[in-house]
Structure formats: structure tokens, C-alpha cells
Coordinates of C-alpha atoms in Angstrom, one line a residue:
M1 CA 0.0 0.0 0.0
G2 CA 1.3 3.5 -0.9
P3 CA 1.7 6.5 1.4
H4 CA -1.2 8.5 2.8
P5 CA -2.6 10.8 0.1
A6 CA -1.4 13.9 2.1
V7 CA 2.1 12.5 2.2
A8 CA 2.0 11.5 -1.4
A9 CA 0.9 15.1 -2.3
I10 CA 3.7 16.8 -0.5
R11 CA 6.3 14.4 -1.8
L12 CA 5.1 14.9 -5.4
A13 CA 5.3 18.7 -5.0
V14 CA 8.8 18.5 -3.7
R15 CA 9.9 16.0 -6.3
R16 CA 8.9 18.3 -9.1
V17 CA 11.0 21.1 -7.6
L18 CA 14.0 18.9 -7.1
H19 CA 13.8 17.8 -10.7
D20 CA 13.9 21.4 -11.8
V21 CA 16.9 22.1 -9.5
L22 CA 18.8 19.0 -10.8
T23 CA 18.1 20.0 -14.4
E24 CA 19.4 23.5 -13.8
F25 CA 22.4 22.2 -11.9
H26 CA 23.5 19.8 -14.6
R27 CA 22.7 22.2 -17.4
H28 CA 25.4 24.3 -15.8
D29 CA 27.8 21.3 -15.9
G30 CA 26.8 20.5 -19.5
H31 CA 26.1 16.8 -18.7
A32 CA 24.1 14.6 -16.4
P33 CA 25.6 12.7 -13.5
A34 CA 26.5 9.0 -13.9
P35 CA 23.9 6.6 -12.4
E36 CA 26.4 5.2 -10.0
L37 CA 27.0 8.7 -8.7
R38 CA 23.3 9.1 -8.0
R39 CA 23.2 5.8 -6.0
T40 CA 26.3 6.6 -4.0
T41 CA 25.1 10.1 -3.0
A42 CA 21.7 8.9 -2.1
S43 CA 22.8 6.0 0.0
A44 CA 25.6 7.6 2.1
P45 CA 24.4 10.8 3.7
A46 CA 27.0 12.6 5.8
A47 CA 26.6 12.9 9.6
P48 CA 24.5 16.0 10.4
R49 CA 25.9 19.0 12.2
Y50 CA 24.5 21.8 14.4
A51 CA 26.0 25.2 14.2
E52 CA 24.4 28.4 15.6
A53 CA 25.5 31.6 14.0
G54 CA 27.1 34.0 16.4
T55 CA 27.7 31.4 19.1
A56 CA 31.2 30.9 20.4
G57 CA 32.5 27.4 20.0
S58 CA 30.2 26.5 17.1
P59 CA 31.9 24.1 14.6
A60 CA 33.3 25.8 11.6
L61 CA 31.2 25.4 8.4
P62 CA 33.0 24.4 5.3
D63 CA 33.1 26.8 2.4
R64 CA 31.4 25.3 -0.7
P65 CA 31.8 27.0 -4.1
A66 CA 28.8 29.0 -5.2
L67 CA 26.9 27.7 -8.1
S68 CA 27.2 30.8 -10.2
G69 CA 30.6 31.7 -11.5
G70 CA 34.2 30.9 -10.7
P71 CA 35.3 27.4 -9.7
A72 CA 36.3 24.7 -12.2
L73 CA 33.8 21.9 -12.7
S74 CA 36.1 19.4 -11.1
D75 CA 36.0 21.5 -7.9
R76 CA 32.2 21.6 -7.8
P77 CA 30.1 19.1 -5.7
A78 CA 28.7 16.2 -7.7
A79 CA 25.2 17.0 -6.6
P80 CA 23.3 20.2 -5.7
L81 CA 22.6 21.1 -2.1
V82 CA 19.0 22.1 -1.3
L83 CA 18.1 23.6 2.0
V84 CA 14.7 23.7 3.7
A85 CA 13.8 26.8 5.8
C86 CA 12.1 25.3 8.8
S87 CA 10.4 27.0 11.7
G88 CA 9.1 23.8 13.3
G89 CA 5.5 24.5 12.2
A90 CA 3.4 22.0 10.3
D91 CA 4.1 23.5 6.8
S92 CA 7.8 23.5 7.1
M93 CA 8.2 20.2 9.0
A94 CA 6.1 18.5 6.2
L95 CA 8.3 20.1 3.7
A96 CA 11.5 18.9 5.5
S97 CA 10.2 15.4 5.7
A98 CA 9.3 15.4 2.0
L99 CA 12.7 16.8 1.1
A100 CA 14.5 14.2 3.1
F101 CA 12.6 11.4 1.4
E102 CA 12.9 12.7 -2.2
A103 CA 16.5 13.8 -1.9
R104 CA 17.7 10.3 -1.1
K105 CA 15.9 8.9 -4.2
L106 CA 17.2 11.6 -6.5
G107 CA 20.7 11.9 -5.3
V108 CA 20.3 15.5 -4.0
R109 CA 22.1 16.7 -0.9
A110 CA 19.6 18.1 1.5
G111 CA 20.0 20.3 4.6
G112 CA 18.0 22.5 6.8
I113 CA 18.1 26.0 8.3
T114 CA 15.9 27.4 11.2
V115 CA 15.9 31.1 12.0
D116 CA 15.6 32.1 15.7
H117 CA 14.1 35.6 15.6
N118 CA 14.6 36.1 19.4
L119 CA 11.1 37.4 19.7
Q120 CA 9.7 35.0 22.3
P121 CA 11.1 33.5 25.5
G122 CA 12.7 30.1 24.9
S123 CA 13.1 30.7 21.2
G124 CA 16.7 29.4 21.3
L125 CA 15.6 26.1 22.8
R126 CA 12.9 25.7 20.2
A127 CA 15.4 26.4 17.5
A128 CA 17.7 23.7 18.9
E129 CA 14.7 21.2 19.0
V130 CA 14.1 21.9 15.3
V131 CA 17.7 21.3 14.5
T132 CA 17.6 18.0 16.4
R133 CA 14.5 16.9 14.4
L134 CA 16.0 17.9 11.1
A135 CA 19.2 16.0 11.9
A136 CA 17.1 12.9 12.8
M137 CA 15.8 13.1 9.2
D138 CA 19.4 12.7 8.0
L139 CA 19.5 16.3 6.7
D140 CA 23.0 17.7 6.5
P141 CA 24.0 20.5 7.1
V142 CA 21.5 21.6 9.7
E143 CA 21.9 25.0 11.4
A144 CA 20.1 27.4 13.7
V145 CA 20.8 31.1 12.9
A146 CA 19.9 33.7 15.5
V147 CA 19.0 37.1 14.1
H148 CA 18.1 40.6 15.5
V149 CA 14.8 41.9 14.3
G150 CA 14.6 45.7 13.9
R151 CA 11.5 47.9 13.7
E152 CA 11.6 49.3 10.2
G153 CA 8.3 48.7 8.3
G154 CA 6.5 47.2 11.3
P155 CA 7.1 43.9 13.2
E156 CA 6.0 41.5 10.5
A157 CA 8.1 43.2 7.7
A158 CA 11.1 43.6 10.0
A159 CA 11.0 39.9 11.0
R160 CA 10.7 38.9 7.3
D161 CA 13.6 41.0 6.3
A162 CA 15.8 39.6 9.0
R163 CA 14.8 36.0 8.1
Y164 CA 15.5 36.4 4.4
A165 CA 18.8 38.0 5.1
A166 CA 19.8 35.0 7.3
L167 CA 18.6 32.6 4.7
D168 CA 20.5 34.4 1.9
A169 CA 23.7 34.3 4.0
A170 CA 23.2 30.6 4.8
A171 CA 22.6 29.7 1.1
E172 CA 25.8 31.6 0.2
R173 CA 27.8 30.0 3.0
H174 CA 26.8 26.5 2.1
G175 CA 26.7 26.9 -1.7
A176 CA 23.1 25.9 -1.8
A177 CA 21.4 25.6 -5.2
A178 CA 17.9 26.3 -3.7
V179 CA 16.1 27.1 -0.4
L180 CA 12.7 25.5 0.0
L181 CA 9.9 27.5 1.7
G182 CA 6.7 26.0 3.1
H183 CA 4.2 28.7 2.0
T184 CA 0.9 27.1 1.1
R185 CA -2.2 28.0 -1.0
D186 CA -3.7 29.5 2.2
D187 CA -0.6 31.8 2.6
Q188 CA -1.0 32.8 -1.0
A189 CA -4.6 33.8 -0.5
E190 CA -3.7 35.9 2.5
T191 CA -1.0 37.6 0.6
V192 CA -3.4 38.5 -2.2
L193 CA -5.9 40.0 0.2
L194 CA -3.2 42.0 1.9
G195 CA -2.1 43.4 -1.4
L196 CA -5.7 44.2 -2.3
A197 CA -6.1 46.1 1.0
R198 CA -3.0 48.1 0.3
G199 CA -4.2 49.1 -3.2
S200 CA -0.8 48.3 -4.6
G201 CA -1.7 47.1 -8.1
I202 CA -1.6 44.0 -10.1
R203 CA 2.0 43.0 -9.1
S204 CA 0.9 42.9 -5.4
L205 CA -2.1 40.8 -6.3
S206 CA 0.1 38.3 -7.9
G207 CA 1.2 37.1 -4.5
M208 CA 4.3 34.9 -4.0
A209 CA 6.1 33.4 -7.0
A210 CA 6.9 29.7 -7.1
A211 CA 10.5 30.7 -7.6
S212 CA 12.0 34.0 -6.4
G213 CA 15.2 35.6 -5.1
P214 CA 18.6 35.7 -6.7
A215 CA 18.7 33.2 -9.6
G216 CA 15.4 31.7 -8.4
R217 CA 17.0 30.6 -5.1
Y218 CA 13.7 30.4 -3.1
R219 CA 11.3 27.7 -4.2
R220 CA 7.8 27.2 -2.9
P221 CA 6.6 23.7 -3.7
F222 CA 3.3 23.9 -1.7
L223 CA 1.6 26.9 -3.3
Q224 CA -0.9 24.5 -4.9
L225 CA -1.5 22.6 -1.6
D226 CA -3.7 23.8 1.3
R227 CA -2.5 24.1 4.9
Q228 CA -4.5 21.1 6.1
T229 CA -2.7 18.8 3.7
A230 CA 0.7 19.7 5.2
R231 CA -0.7 19.3 8.8
K232 CA -2.3 16.0 7.9
A233 CA 1.0 14.8 6.4
C234 CA 2.8 15.5 9.7
L235 CA 0.0 13.8 11.7
V236 CA 0.1 10.5 9.8
Q237 CA 3.9 10.4 10.0
S238 CA 3.9 11.3 13.7
I239 CA 6.1 14.4 13.1
P240 CA 6.0 16.8 16.0
V241 CA 5.1 20.3 15.1
W242 CA 5.2 23.7 16.9
D243 CA 2.4 26.2 16.6
D244 CA 3.8 29.7 16.8
P245 CA 1.6 31.8 19.1
H246 CA 2.2 34.8 16.9
N247 CA 0.1 33.0 14.3
I248 CA -3.0 33.5 16.5
D249 CA -2.0 36.9 18.0
P250 CA -4.5 39.5 16.8
A251 CA -1.8 42.1 17.1
Y252 CA -0.5 40.9 13.7
T253 CA -2.4 41.8 10.5
R254 CA -1.9 38.4 8.9
S255 CA -3.1 36.7 12.0
R256 CA -6.3 38.7 12.0
L257 CA -6.8 38.1 8.3
R258 CA -6.3 34.3 8.8
H259 CA -8.6 33.9 11.8
E260 CA -11.2 36.6 11.2
G261 CA -11.1 38.0 7.6
L262 CA -10.9 34.8 5.5
P263 CA -13.5 33.0 7.6
A264 CA -15.8 36.0 7.2
L265 CA -15.4 36.0 3.5
E266 CA -16.1 32.2 3.3
K267 CA -19.2 32.7 5.4
A268 CA -20.4 35.5 3.1
L269 CA -19.3 34.1 -0.3
G270 CA -19.2 30.3 0.3
K271 CA -16.4 27.8 0.2
G272 CA -13.7 28.1 -2.4
V273 CA -12.5 31.7 -1.6
V274 CA -8.9 30.5 -0.9
E275 CA -8.7 28.6 -4.2
A276 CA -10.1 31.6 -6.1
L277 CA -7.7 34.0 -4.5
A278 CA -4.8 31.7 -5.3
R279 CA -6.0 31.4 -8.9
T280 CA -6.2 35.2 -9.0
A281 CA -2.6 35.4 -7.9
Q282 CA -1.5 33.2 -10.8
L283 CA -3.5 35.1 -13.4
S284 CA -2.3 38.4 -12.0
R285 CA 1.3 37.2 -12.1
D286 CA 1.0 36.3 -15.8
D287 CA -0.4 39.7 -16.6
A288 CA 2.2 41.5 -14.5
D289 CA 5.0 39.6 -16.1
A290 CA 3.7 40.5 -19.6
L291 CA 3.4 44.2 -18.7
D292 CA 6.9 44.2 -17.2
T293 CA 8.3 42.7 -20.4
W294 CA 6.5 45.3 -22.5
A295 CA 7.7 48.1 -20.2
A296 CA 11.4 46.9 -20.4
E297 CA 11.1 47.0 -24.2
A298 CA 9.3 50.4 -24.3
E299 CA 11.9 52.0 -22.0
R300 CA 14.5 51.9 -24.7
S301 CA 12.3 53.7 -27.2
V302 CA 11.3 56.6 -24.9
R303 CA 14.9 57.8 -24.1
D304 CA 16.8 60.3 -26.2
E305 CA 20.4 59.9 -27.3
T306 CA 21.7 61.1 -23.8
G307 CA 19.5 58.6 -22.0
Q308 CA 16.9 61.1 -20.8
L309 CA 13.2 60.2 -20.7
E310 CA 11.2 62.1 -23.3
C311 CA 7.8 63.2 -22.0
A312 CA 6.1 63.2 -25.4
K313 CA 7.0 59.6 -26.0
L314 CA 6.1 58.6 -22.5
Y315 CA 2.7 60.2 -22.9
V316 CA 1.6 57.9 -25.8
L317 CA 2.3 54.7 -23.8
P318 CA -0.6 52.9 -22.1
P319 CA -0.8 54.0 -18.5
A320 CA 0.1 50.6 -17.1
V321 CA 3.2 50.4 -19.2
R322 CA 4.2 54.1 -18.6
R323 CA 4.0 53.8 -14.9
R324 CA 6.2 50.7 -15.0
V325 CA 8.8 52.6 -16.9
L326 CA 8.6 55.4 -14.4
R327 CA 8.9 53.0 -11.4
R328 CA 12.0 51.4 -12.9
A329 CA 13.6 54.8 -13.5
V330 CA 12.9 56.0 -10.0
I331 CA 14.3 52.8 -8.4
E332 CA 17.4 53.0 -10.6
A333 CA 17.9 56.6 -9.3
G334 CA 18.1 55.3 -5.8
A335 CA 14.5 55.0 -4.4
P336 CA 14.0 51.9 -2.2
A337 CA 11.5 49.7 -4.0
G338 CA 9.7 48.8 -0.7
S339 CA 9.1 52.4 0.1
L340 CA 7.7 53.4 -3.4
F341 CA 3.9 53.4 -3.5
A342 CA 1.3 53.9 -6.1
R343 CA 0.7 57.5 -4.9
H344 CA 4.3 58.4 -5.6
L345 CA 4.1 57.1 -9.2
E346 CA 0.8 58.9 -9.7
E347 CA 2.5 62.2 -8.8
V348 CA 5.4 61.5 -11.2
D349 CA 2.9 60.4 -13.9
R350 CA 1.1 63.7 -13.6
L351 CA 4.3 65.4 -14.8
I352 CA 3.7 63.6 -18.1
T353 CA -0.1 63.6 -18.4
G354 CA -1.1 66.7 -16.4
W355 CA 1.8 69.1 -16.8
R356 CA 0.9 72.6 -15.5
G357 CA 4.3 73.8 -14.4
Q358 CA 4.5 71.7 -11.2
R359 CA 7.5 71.7 -9.0
A360 CA 9.8 68.7 -8.5
I361 CA 8.3 65.6 -6.9
N362 CA 10.1 64.4 -3.8
L363 CA 10.3 60.6 -3.6
P364 CA 11.8 58.1 -1.1
G365 CA 15.5 57.8 -1.0
R366 CA 16.1 61.5 -1.5
V367 CA 15.1 61.1 -5.2
E368 CA 13.3 63.9 -7.0
A369 CA 11.5 63.9 -10.4
R370 CA 11.1 67.1 -12.4
R371 CA 10.0 68.0 -15.9
Q372 CA 12.6 70.1 -17.7
G373 CA 12.7 71.0 -21.3
G374 CA 10.4 68.2 -22.4
R375 CA 12.5 65.7 -20.5
L376 CA 11.7 63.9 -17.3
V377 CA 14.7 64.2 -15.0
I378 CA 14.9 61.8 -12.1
R379 CA 17.9 61.9 -9.8
Q380 CA 18.9 62.0 -6.2
S381 CA 18.9 65.5 -4.6

């Protein structure tokens, strides 16, 4: 008899991602690994280690060559390393178990990283427990990384920034080809609703991408699976999970949305809201990608020989394309992307479509935009 349907579903999702990672890895090599190499790698996992960043006496972590650039092929590992970012919750523990199972079959090296945000009493002990559980799955390397969470952008955004910075550093340190994240279809639905509430446009409505980050480092195998499937997979495999109290704390916007907003929508509109929102994310992403491509091509045609943006040529572009061109130009001038909102771009756009002698527009990052001699000049002040 085969595995429980929930276990089969999470394994299949991870297997598909690992096949993609392997294909990309060996495309870089120019050839596929020998069958005997696959068997050797899969049958002889190295002993797991535990290292906590910033802790005296932690064992040194070996430097592995990065996948992009530099080292000769003979110096590169014979199989890619894939890390799972694991909080100890049901989603990420299900992901870790599926990675451990599929990696052995496919000859992929698999490890795990847990980030200790230091936001709750005993968080260090819980991180150590996660490391122990990952090591018991024969993942290697396994590591707990302690971070400091700032205040910029609010508690949720600050924690996310600290977490991704730690995961980026871990991926570079270990030479990982990919980092798997346990976001589910439910998380995607919440992300779409948050974007809708901010009025941030179609890119925000596109939610989380299946692959994102530098060279597609971050992979999200579970975006087509619901949260209950991951939890059920842990239950039938007797995998202990930790339920983060922050996930039910009404002080956090996403928590209120999860436990109050979405249930209210389902009560008013019927079941299927989560699936519909996830579908909206994919459709929005396809549209946004197409518009971004159009804008990148259009940008070359609206600049003069000195590289300045010409207002007359910008004016005839469709608004959705024109504002993408303006956004790219403002970010290139030094404005932080996360601080640039629709209202900023609307003001800059009015320099093109509603010119009445306005003064310069002040933008985040000490960037200013002004119309001068039929040109749109965007630079840091």
C-alpha cells in the first residue's frame, strides 16, 4: 500500500521542484551525473551537524563553491545542495520530511536552516529542537541562525527582512542551489488579500512566486496545496510540530486576516475563496510579467540619445506600461523599492499627463523627479 494521500501530495510537489533544481544544476555542468554517482550520493548521507551563527565554539562550516561563477567543474560538488527553511511548524516540517525522502531517491544533498528571531522566551531552545528533528531526518548540514529583528516597516516586515537576510547568508555560506519555503495556498490567498487592502496594483495581487530571489533561489513547492494537507502529512507520519503563538495573535495583521477575515469571506461568499484567490494570484502574475516585459522594451524607445526620458514619447504609452517605466527609472535613481507606493508614481505620472508647471516631486531615498525642457529628469537630490 502506498503512502497516505497527504504524504504523497507533499512528496510529489517537492519531487517536481527537485527535478527542476537538478536540471538547472546539470545544465550548468553540461552533462548529467552518472547513475552510480546518484546511487552513492543517495545511500551515504553525511553525519548532520549543528551550528548556531554568532555562538562561540560552534563548529566551523566548510566553504562550498557558489553555483554561479568561478570554480572549475572538477571542484564543484557532484550533486546540488537544497536547504529547507524550517520554523518547526506543520508546513515547514512537512516540507522537511518530503525533502529528506525525495532527496535520497534523486541523489540530491539536503540540509535545513531554522531562524531564531529572538522574539519569544525560549526561542533558542525551540530552534535547537528543530535542529535535532532535522538532523534525525538525515538532513545535513543543519543549522540554527539567531537574528536581530529591527523595527523598520513594522514587526512583520522587519522579521521577514531579518529572516531572508539570514537565509541568503546561509545559502551563500553552504553553496546551496535552492532554499525551499513552506508557503501554502492559504498563505498565497492571505498575501493576495493584503495586497488588495494596500491598493498596490496587479503585481501585489500576484502574491508569491513559485521561484524568487537571486537566480530563483527560493522555491515554494506547496503553493498549490492547502495548509491542512501539510498538517495531515505531519500527523500521519507522527512528526511533532510547533504552533507559533504569533500566528494567532490579533496584534499581527496576517493573523487577524487568517482567523477573522478569511472565515468571514467564506461565510459570506461560500467555500472556495482560498482557491479563487490563489488562482487570481497566478492570473495576475502572468499579466504583470507580460506588462513588465512590455515596459522593459518600451523604455529603450522613450529615451533620447543622452538617456533622458522624453515626455512626449512617455505620454503615448498605455498608463500601465508608462508607470512601470517610471517605477524602474525611480528605483534606478536610488529610491528603495519597498518604500515606493502607487501615490508616488501617480504624482510622477502627472508630470507627463497633467503638466501645469508643477514643482519637483520628492520621492523616497532623496530622489526627485522634475520636468525640464520636455524631458523627465529623475535623480537624487
